[in-house]
Short mmCIF file of C-alpha atoms in Angstrom, two decimals:
data_model
loop_
_atom_site.label_atom_id
_atom_site.label_comp_id
_atom_site.label_asym_id
_atom_site.label_seq_id
_atom_site.Cartn_x
_atom_site.Cartn_y
_atom_site.Cartn_z
CA MET A 1 119.70 249.34 -94.85
CA ARG A 2 119.11 247.50 -91.48
CA SER A 3 117.68 244.67 -93.41
CA VAL A 4 121.04 244.27 -95.32
CA VAL A 5 122.91 244.29 -92.07
CA ALA A 6 120.66 241.63 -90.61
CA ILE A 7 121.10 239.38 -93.89
CA ALA A 8 124.88 239.88 -93.79
CA ALA A 9 125.02 239.08 -90.05
CA CYS A 10 123.05 235.88 -90.85
CA VAL A 11 125.27 234.82 -93.52
CA ALA A 12 128.50 235.62 -91.34
CA ALA A 13 127.05 233.58 -88.40
CA LEU A 14 125.92 230.60 -90.52
CA SER A 15 129.30 230.54 -92.36
CA LEU A 16 131.20 230.66 -89.07
CA VAL A 17 129.34 227.75 -87.69
CA ASN A 18 129.69 225.71 -90.88
CA HIS A 19 133.30 226.42 -91.05
CA SER A 20 133.62 225.03 -87.58
CA ILE A 21 131.64 221.86 -88.41
CA PHE A 22 133.64 221.15 -91.59
CA GLY A 23 136.92 222.10 -89.78
CA ILE A 24 136.13 219.44 -86.91
CA GLU A 25 134.85 216.95 -89.38
CA ARG A 26 138.11 217.02 -91.48
CA LYS A 27 140.57 217.49 -88.63
CA LEU A 28 139.15 214.84 -86.16
CA GLY A 29 136.90 212.87 -88.31
CA SER A 30 140.01 211.44 -89.82
CA GLY A 31 141.85 211.32 -86.54
CA ARG A 32 143.23 208.41 -84.81
CA VAL A 33 140.76 206.16 -82.94
CA VAL A 34 142.19 205.99 -79.21
CA LEU A 35 140.39 204.44 -76.21
CA ILE A 36 140.76 205.44 -72.68
CA GLU A 37 139.67 203.27 -69.93
CA LEU A 38 137.04 204.37 -67.53
CA ALA A 39 137.33 204.13 -63.73
CA LEU A 40 133.73 205.07 -63.38
CA VAL A 41 130.49 206.26 -65.24
CA ILE A 42 127.87 208.07 -63.50
CA PRO A 43 124.72 209.10 -65.07
CA ARG A 44 123.55 212.77 -64.63
CA SER A 45 121.53 215.33 -66.45
CA ASN A 46 121.49 219.07 -66.78
CA LEU A 47 119.96 221.86 -68.83
CA GLN A 48 121.67 220.23 -72.04
CA GLY A 49 120.25 216.85 -71.49
CA ASP A 50 121.10 213.54 -70.19
CA TYR A 51 124.81 212.55 -70.04
CA MET A 52 127.36 210.19 -68.38
CA ASP A 53 129.89 211.86 -66.10
CA LEU A 54 133.16 210.08 -67.04
CA ARG A 55 135.95 209.35 -64.60
CA PHE A 56 139.29 208.13 -66.58
CA ASN A 57 141.88 205.84 -65.18
CA LEU A 58 144.42 208.15 -66.68
CA ALA A 59 143.30 211.14 -64.59
CA PRO A 60 145.26 210.06 -61.44
CA GLU A 61 148.49 209.71 -62.96
CA VAL A 62 148.21 213.05 -64.65
CA ARG A 63 147.31 214.50 -61.35
CA ASN A 64 150.28 213.05 -59.71
CA ALA A 65 152.71 214.19 -62.54
CA LEU A 66 151.21 217.82 -62.22
CA ASN A 67 151.52 217.68 -58.42
CA LEU A 68 147.95 219.13 -58.21
CA ALA A 69 146.54 219.89 -54.83
CA PRO A 70 143.66 217.63 -53.60
CA ILE A 71 140.27 218.08 -54.97
CA MET A 72 138.61 220.94 -53.12
CA THR A 73 136.18 219.22 -50.73
CA SER A 74 134.14 222.38 -49.66
CA LYS A 75 130.43 221.98 -50.72
CA LEU A 76 130.43 225.73 -51.59
CA ALA A 77 133.51 225.29 -53.66
CA PRO A 78 131.81 225.23 -57.10
CA PHE A 79 129.76 228.56 -56.22
CA PHE A 80 132.10 230.42 -54.41
CA SER A 81 135.91 230.66 -54.09
CA LEU A 82 137.96 233.62 -52.62
CA GLN A 83 141.26 231.73 -53.24
CA SER A 84 143.62 233.98 -55.35
CA GLU A 85 145.83 231.25 -56.72
CA GLN A 86 145.25 227.73 -58.06
CA PRO A 87 147.77 225.66 -60.02
CA ARG A 88 145.78 225.12 -63.31
CA ARG A 89 147.18 225.06 -66.78
CA ASP A 90 145.62 223.05 -69.63
CA GLY A 91 148.22 220.88 -71.48
CA ARG A 92 149.08 217.65 -73.34
CA ILE A 93 150.26 214.39 -72.20
CA VAL A 94 152.07 211.69 -74.21
CA ALA A 95 150.18 208.35 -74.16
CA GLY A 96 151.15 205.01 -75.39
CA LEU A 97 148.76 202.82 -77.44
CA ASP A 98 148.60 199.06 -76.97
CA ALA A 99 147.26 196.85 -79.81
CA ASN A 100 143.61 197.50 -78.93
CA GLY A 101 144.12 201.33 -79.17
CA ILE A 102 143.88 201.82 -75.26
CA ALA A 103 145.99 204.67 -73.97
CA THR A 104 148.29 204.50 -71.20
CA TYR A 105 150.08 207.41 -69.39
CA ARG A 106 153.75 207.74 -70.57
CA ARG A 107 154.80 211.38 -69.80
CA LEU A 108 153.88 215.07 -69.97
CA ASP A 109 154.31 216.44 -73.28
CA ASP A 110 157.95 217.75 -73.29
CA GLY A 111 158.15 218.87 -76.75
CA THR A 112 159.83 215.63 -78.04
CA PRO A 113 157.86 214.16 -80.80
CA PRO A 114 155.75 211.17 -80.06
CA ALA A 115 156.93 207.74 -81.25
CA GLY A 116 154.87 205.44 -83.63
CA ASP A 117 152.91 203.90 -80.76
CA GLU A 118 152.34 207.25 -78.92
CA VAL A 119 149.68 209.94 -79.13
CA LEU A 120 149.49 213.49 -77.85
CA LEU A 121 146.40 214.03 -75.77
CA GLN A 122 145.06 217.29 -74.53
CA TYR A 123 143.57 217.51 -71.17
CA ARG A 124 142.03 220.44 -69.23
CA VAL A 125 141.91 220.95 -65.53
CA ARG A 126 138.37 222.06 -64.36
CA GLU A 127 137.27 222.38 -60.92
CA GLY A 128 140.33 220.46 -59.66
CA GLN A 129 139.67 217.64 -62.09
CA ILE A 130 141.63 216.39 -65.07
CA ARG A 131 139.32 216.21 -68.04
CA PHE A 132 139.62 214.80 -71.45
CA ALA A 133 137.25 216.42 -73.87
CA GLY A 134 134.80 217.59 -70.99
CA ASN A 135 134.45 214.37 -69.19
CA SER A 136 130.71 214.32 -70.32
CA PHE A 137 129.17 212.01 -72.88
CA PHE A 138 125.56 213.16 -73.95
CA PHE A 139 123.14 210.58 -75.15
CA ARG A 140 119.43 210.45 -76.06
CA GLU A 141 117.10 210.65 -72.93
CA GLY A 142 115.86 207.25 -71.36
CA THR A 143 118.99 205.07 -72.86
CA ALA A 144 121.40 205.50 -69.79
CA GLU A 145 120.85 201.60 -69.16
CA ARG A 146 122.79 200.76 -72.23
CA PHE A 147 125.78 203.23 -71.45
CA MET A 148 126.09 201.91 -67.81
CA GLN A 149 128.11 198.99 -69.28
CA ALA A 150 130.71 201.42 -70.67
CA ARG A 151 134.56 200.45 -69.98
CA TYR A 152 136.14 202.57 -72.58
CA ALA A 153 135.77 206.04 -74.04
CA GLU A 154 136.40 206.35 -77.74
CA PHE A 155 138.11 209.33 -79.04
CA ARG A 156 139.23 210.71 -82.22
CA VAL A 157 142.69 212.37 -81.77
CA ALA A 158 144.10 214.83 -84.15
CA PRO A 159 147.96 214.76 -84.38
CA ASP A 160 148.36 217.86 -82.17
CA GLY A 161 146.37 216.25 -79.44
CA ASP A 162 142.96 217.64 -79.96
CA LEU A 163 140.33 215.35 -78.83
CA LEU A 164 136.88 214.62 -80.08
CA LEU A 165 134.58 212.17 -77.81
CA THR A 166 132.86 210.00 -80.29
CA GLY A 167 131.37 207.25 -78.25
CA LEU A 168 131.63 204.71 -75.56
CA ARG A 169 132.48 200.85 -75.79
CA ASP A 170 131.81 197.94 -73.56
CA ARG A 171 134.49 195.55 -72.18
CA TYR A 172 134.67 193.53 -75.58
CA PHE A 173 135.28 196.85 -77.34
CA THR A 174 131.88 196.68 -78.88
CA PRO A 175 130.42 200.36 -79.52
CA LEU A 176 127.53 200.99 -77.49
CA MET B 1 127.90 211.88 -85.89
CA HIS B 2 129.85 211.97 -88.97
CA ASN B 3 126.75 211.02 -90.79
CA TRP B 4 124.15 212.75 -93.09
CA ASN B 5 121.40 212.42 -90.45
CA GLU B 6 123.16 214.73 -88.04
CA LEU B 7 124.37 217.19 -90.88
CA ALA B 8 120.78 217.23 -92.04
CA ARG B 9 119.70 218.51 -88.54
CA PHE B 10 122.11 221.24 -88.77
CA GLY B 11 120.71 222.15 -92.20
CA LEU B 12 117.24 222.15 -90.58
CA VAL B 13 118.01 224.85 -87.95
CA GLU B 14 120.12 226.80 -90.29
CA LEU B 15 117.00 226.95 -92.84
CA ALA B 16 114.90 227.99 -90.01
CA ILE B 17 117.43 230.85 -88.95
CA VAL B 18 117.46 232.05 -92.80
CA ALA B 19 113.66 231.86 -92.78
CA ALA B 20 113.35 234.10 -89.70
CA VAL B 21 115.93 236.56 -91.11
CA LEU B 22 113.96 236.66 -94.35
CA ALA B 23 110.73 237.32 -92.50
CA TYR B 24 112.40 240.15 -90.59
CA TRP B 25 113.18 241.62 -94.05
CA ARG B 26 109.80 241.07 -95.80
CA LEU B 27 107.64 241.97 -92.49
CA GLY B 28 109.53 245.19 -92.09
CA PRO B 29 112.24 246.05 -89.64
CA ASP B 30 110.09 248.65 -87.86
CA ARG B 31 107.01 246.28 -87.39
CA ALA B 32 106.30 244.21 -84.13
CA THR B 33 106.22 241.10 -86.40
CA GLY B 34 109.54 241.88 -88.12
CA LYS B 35 111.34 242.49 -84.74
CA THR B 36 109.80 239.30 -83.28
CA ALA B 37 111.30 237.24 -86.26
CA LEU B 38 114.74 238.77 -85.35
CA LEU B 39 114.53 237.89 -81.90
CA LEU B 40 113.38 234.18 -83.03
CA ALA B 41 116.53 234.09 -85.12
CA SER B 42 118.62 235.11 -82.22
CA LEU B 43 117.16 232.11 -80.21
CA LEU B 44 117.67 229.80 -83.01
CA ILE B 45 121.26 230.48 -83.01
CA GLY B 46 121.55 229.18 -79.58
CA VAL B 47 119.61 226.06 -80.71
CA LEU B 48 122.26 225.79 -83.44
CA LEU B 49 125.32 226.09 -81.13
CA ALA B 50 123.64 223.62 -78.58
CA LEU B 51 123.34 221.11 -81.29
CA PHE B 52 126.84 221.86 -82.38
CA SER B 53 128.26 221.25 -78.83
CA ARG B 54 126.18 218.07 -78.34
CA SER B 55 127.27 216.60 -81.63
CA TYR B 56 131.03 217.27 -81.38
CA GLN B 57 131.97 216.68 -77.83
CA THR B 58 135.16 218.59 -77.56
CA GLY B 59 135.07 219.53 -74.06
CA ALA B 60 134.50 223.15 -74.72
CA ASP B 61 133.33 225.12 -71.76
CA ILE B 62 129.89 226.17 -71.32
CA TRP B 63 130.91 230.08 -71.18
CA GLU B 64 132.14 229.75 -74.74
CA LEU B 65 128.70 228.66 -75.81
CA PHE B 66 127.02 231.67 -74.26
CA ALA B 67 129.90 233.94 -75.44
CA ILE B 68 129.84 232.88 -78.96
CA TRP B 69 125.97 233.20 -78.85
CA ALA B 70 126.25 236.72 -77.79
CA ALA B 71 128.94 237.51 -80.35
CA LEU B 72 126.98 236.01 -83.21
CA ILE B 73 123.75 237.87 -82.61
CA ALA B 74 125.35 241.15 -81.84
CA PRO B 75 124.75 242.80 -84.99
CA TRP B 76 120.88 241.89 -84.87
CA VAL B 77 120.91 243.40 -81.29
CA ILE B 78 122.19 246.58 -82.62
CA ILE B 79 119.89 247.07 -85.73
CA GLY B 80 116.91 245.41 -83.89
CA ARG B 81 115.60 248.37 -81.99
CA LEU B 82 113.90 246.01 -79.55
CA ALA B 83 114.32 246.27 -75.82
CA GLY B 84 113.68 242.53 -75.41
CA LEU B 85 116.51 241.80 -77.57
CA TRP B 86 118.88 243.92 -75.87
CA MET B 87 117.88 242.47 -72.42
CA PHE B 88 118.27 239.11 -73.79
CA TRP B 89 121.96 239.83 -75.08
CA LEU B 90 122.73 241.27 -71.67
CA ALA B 91 121.64 238.07 -70.05
CA LEU B 92 123.76 236.05 -72.46
CA ALA B 93 126.85 238.46 -71.25
CA ASN B 94 126.08 237.89 -67.65
CA LEU B 95 125.84 234.17 -68.18
CA SER B 96 129.14 234.19 -70.09
CA ILE B 97 130.87 236.10 -67.08
CA ILE B 98 129.47 233.77 -64.45
CA PHE B 99 130.43 230.49 -66.14
CA TYR B 100 133.86 231.85 -67.21
CA VAL B 101 134.71 232.86 -63.57
CA LYS B 102 133.32 229.46 -62.58
CA THR B 103 135.21 227.19 -64.88
CA TYR B 104 138.17 228.85 -66.34
CA PRO B 105 139.16 231.63 -64.02
CA TRP B 106 142.01 233.15 -65.83
CA LEU B 107 142.36 236.64 -67.59
CA PHE B 108 145.50 238.26 -68.40
CA GLY B 109 147.43 235.74 -66.37
CA MET B 110 145.47 236.56 -63.31
CA PHE B 111 143.53 234.12 -61.18
CA LEU B 112 139.75 235.34 -60.90
CA ASN B 113 137.85 234.33 -57.91
CA THR B 114 134.15 235.01 -56.94
CA GLU B 115 134.87 238.61 -55.95
CA HIS B 116 136.25 239.53 -59.37
CA GLY B 117 133.39 237.92 -60.80
CA LEU B 118 130.86 239.77 -58.94
CA TRP B 119 132.80 243.15 -59.59
CA MET B 120 132.63 242.32 -63.34
CA LEU B 121 128.81 241.53 -63.20
CA PHE B 122 128.44 244.79 -61.09
CA ALA B 123 130.19 247.08 -63.69
CA LEU B 124 128.22 245.43 -66.43
CA ASN B 125 124.79 245.80 -65.08
CA SER B 126 125.25 249.15 -63.71
CA LEU B 127 126.70 250.44 -66.85
CA ALA B 128 124.03 248.94 -68.79
CA LEU B 129 121.39 250.56 -66.54
CA LEU B 130 123.05 254.04 -66.65
CA CYS B 131 123.14 253.81 -70.47
CA TRP B 132 119.70 252.46 -70.63
CA GLU B 133 118.33 255.47 -68.49
CA LEU B 134 120.06 258.02 -70.40
CA ALA B 135 119.14 256.77 -73.74
CA ALA B 136 115.58 256.21 -72.85
CA ARG B 137 114.96 259.69 -72.60
CA ARG B 138 115.29 260.17 -76.33
CA ILE B 139 114.62 256.70 -77.87
CA ALA B 140 110.96 255.63 -77.54
CA TRP B 141 111.43 251.97 -77.97
CA LEU B 142 113.65 251.88 -74.92
CA ALA B 143 111.15 253.49 -72.64
CA LYS B 144 110.07 250.10 -71.06
CA ARG B 145 110.27 250.22 -67.34
CA TRP B 146 110.73 246.21 -66.96
CA ALA B 147 114.20 246.43 -68.54
CA PRO B 148 116.01 248.85 -66.21
CA ARG B 149 114.26 247.52 -63.25
CA LEU B 150 115.81 244.13 -64.07
CA LEU B 151 119.13 245.74 -64.59
CA ALA B 152 118.78 247.45 -61.08
CA ILE B 153 117.96 244.11 -59.58
CA ALA B 154 121.05 242.49 -61.10
CA SER B 155 123.22 245.58 -60.12
CA ALA B 156 121.84 245.49 -56.61
CA THR B 157 122.55 241.68 -56.11
CA SER B 158 125.95 241.96 -57.11
CA ILE B 159 126.89 244.84 -54.99
CA THR B 160 124.89 243.56 -51.96
CA LEU B 161 126.84 240.14 -52.10
CA LEU B 162 130.16 242.14 -52.47
CA MET B 163 129.07 244.09 -49.58
CA LEU B 164 128.21 240.92 -47.35
CA LEU B 165 131.90 239.67 -48.51
CA GLY B 166 133.27 242.88 -47.47
CA LEU B 167 131.52 242.39 -43.92
CA PHE B 168 132.75 238.92 -43.45
CA PHE B 169 136.27 239.02 -44.78
CA GLN B 170 138.83 241.54 -43.59
CA ASP B 171 140.64 241.80 -46.88
CA ILE B 172 137.77 242.90 -49.02
CA ASP B 173 137.14 246.39 -48.45
CA THR B 174 136.44 248.11 -51.66
CA ALA B 175 132.83 247.32 -51.36
CA LEU B 176 132.66 249.06 -48.08
CA ILE B 177 133.07 252.41 -49.97
CA VAL B 178 131.27 251.42 -53.19
CA TYR B 179 128.02 250.23 -51.57
CA PRO B 180 127.05 253.37 -49.75
CA ALA B 181 128.03 255.50 -52.73
CA TRP B 182 125.73 253.27 -54.94
CA LEU B 183 122.76 253.48 -52.41
CA VAL B 184 123.17 257.21 -52.55
CA CYS B 185 123.24 257.09 -56.47
CA ALA B 186 120.33 254.86 -56.39
CA CYS B 187 118.24 257.21 -54.12
CA ALA B 188 119.20 260.27 -56.00
CA ALA B 189 118.33 258.78 -59.41
CA TYR B 190 115.17 257.19 -58.36
CA ARG B 191 113.76 259.43 -55.51
CA VAL B 192 114.85 262.86 -56.79
CA ALA B 193 115.51 263.02 -60.43
CA SER B 194 112.87 260.42 -61.30
CA ARG B 195 110.47 258.14 -59.35
CA ASP B 196 110.72 254.42 -59.65
CA LEU B 197 109.37 252.60 -56.35
CA ILE B 198 110.30 249.09 -57.47
CA VAL B 199 113.95 250.08 -57.68
CA LEU B 200 113.52 251.88 -54.33
CA ALA B 201 112.11 248.88 -52.74
CA VAL B 202 114.94 246.67 -54.24
CA GLY B 203 117.34 249.27 -52.42
CA CYS B 204 115.52 249.07 -49.14
CA LEU B 205 115.59 245.12 -49.26
CA SER B 206 119.32 245.24 -50.17
CA LEU B 207 120.02 247.60 -47.07
CA ILE B 208 117.94 245.35 -44.65
CA VAL B 209 120.04 242.44 -45.81
CA VAL B 210 123.31 244.21 -45.33
CA VAL B 211 122.32 245.84 -41.78
CA THR B 212 120.96 242.22 -40.58
CA SER B 213 124.18 240.46 -41.85
CA PHE B 214 126.31 243.21 -40.05
CA LEU B 215 124.31 242.28 -36.87
CA VAL B 216 124.83 238.68 -37.14
CA GLU B 217 128.53 239.30 -37.55
CA GLN B 218 128.55 241.36 -34.49
CA ILE B 219 127.00 238.41 -32.46
CA PHE B 220 129.44 236.00 -33.91
CA VAL B 221 132.41 238.37 -32.89
CA ARG B 222 130.99 238.58 -29.26
CA GLN B 223 130.58 234.93 -28.90
CA ARG B 224 133.96 234.31 -29.97
CA HIS B 225 134.92 236.54 -26.96
CA GLY B 226 132.87 234.44 -24.62
CA GLY B 227 129.84 236.99 -24.38
CA GLY B 228 126.83 236.83 -26.66
CA GLU B 229 123.39 235.64 -25.42
CA THR B 230 120.36 233.92 -27.00
CA ILE B 231 118.56 237.30 -26.66
CA ASP B 232 120.79 238.81 -29.27
CA PHE B 233 118.98 236.94 -31.92
CA LEU B 234 115.56 238.21 -30.60
CA PHE B 235 117.22 241.64 -31.08
CA ILE B 236 117.92 240.96 -34.66
CA ALA B 237 114.52 239.60 -35.27
CA LEU B 238 113.18 242.87 -33.89
CA ALA B 239 115.51 244.88 -35.96
CA VAL B 240 114.58 243.16 -39.14
CA PHE B 241 110.84 243.79 -38.18
CA GLY B 242 111.50 247.50 -37.61
CA MET B 243 113.56 247.92 -40.84
CA ALA B 244 110.74 246.17 -42.99
CA ALA B 245 108.15 248.37 -41.24
CA ALA B 246 110.03 251.51 -41.96
CA SER B 247 110.81 250.70 -45.57
CA GLY B 248 107.08 250.05 -46.10
CA TRP B 249 106.09 253.14 -44.34
CA TRP B 250 108.56 255.11 -46.54
CA LEU B 251 107.46 253.52 -49.82
CA LYS B 252 103.76 254.12 -49.04
CA LYS B 253 104.47 257.58 -48.32
CA LEU B 254 106.19 257.95 -51.69
CA VAL B 255 103.26 256.37 -53.32
CA ARG B 256 100.80 258.80 -51.83
CA GLU B 257 103.12 261.65 -52.86
CA SER B 258 103.26 260.61 -56.43
CA ARG B 259 99.48 260.37 -56.60
CA GLN B 260 98.99 264.05 -55.57
#
């Protein structure tokens, strides 16, 4: 009996994971390629491995549009916060695309369908920052040098604005 | 990504999970080797989820990883009859709460701050400790002292931090009532009903930290009003020394009692 439950749970868990994998492959693998210009890349590492901390040129404009308070400056802020309110909601913006597929800020998503040269992009507000797909690009250990030349982040974007960070590109749009 | 190489890596981890679960079945659910196989399968689910989150950088929050991990292995934890597996699951639940409150502090439209997070951790670990101690009386495989001790440390840490917040911030006062009640319960459970010196030692340490913080706070208050001398800090040092000595003496006495 317990073995049956164990095997059933195994089948269920693997089905769920595989369903998500194929769902993402289908939804975003065929999505539109969008580049977002980077203001800064900072090499970092954590438990999950080495990654680039990405800062987007789009972020300040979204901040302004949302009237977000300045980023918390307290060193304790990441660990400790007794605030009881914070303006924070995830949402979508409408971005215009130029000939190279580079996104520029147009407006917050107000429900009007995007024009042909526009896409919806989902953003998250985390720790006072505007993020697109998490703001971190993971790469194989010891290859940070190569990704330091990054000028653009390459995303696949589904029609509903969901994002998948697929790579970084240098200033000649060459994938790194 | 989007290539066979990446998909093959998913396949490899999934095969390992299937192999571990089949090993559990073949080796027998009541044998130590079978249980270890199930623990291994639970760890491999984490490897699979980590691989997933690295391959598809969608910006998912880290608490989701831990919460999904805990959800997926929950059936194995229930049927596994292994203390280590339960503790591992509780660790995942703790991590989910910590990262949830840190990165996405909304629940039912309410903004969660550090205090709410600590109350959630305190509730989870204290409830788990209570259930564990009650169940361990009847269920042999739960009778491992290290597990409730760790839960007691987790419970003590969160309520002690809440008590410190209560001492330093006027508007946080629930802990001022709950903390003494918690100390009395802990003493009753581990000094009178049963005997666990490690949990009692954790309680002593917690009390020392709280009393010391209270004294420090008093000095700050006095200094703000123009008083306060350097000698106050010497007094605190003596107080810490005295409390540590008293705890040591008390615990030693209990050891001698339980030997007789």
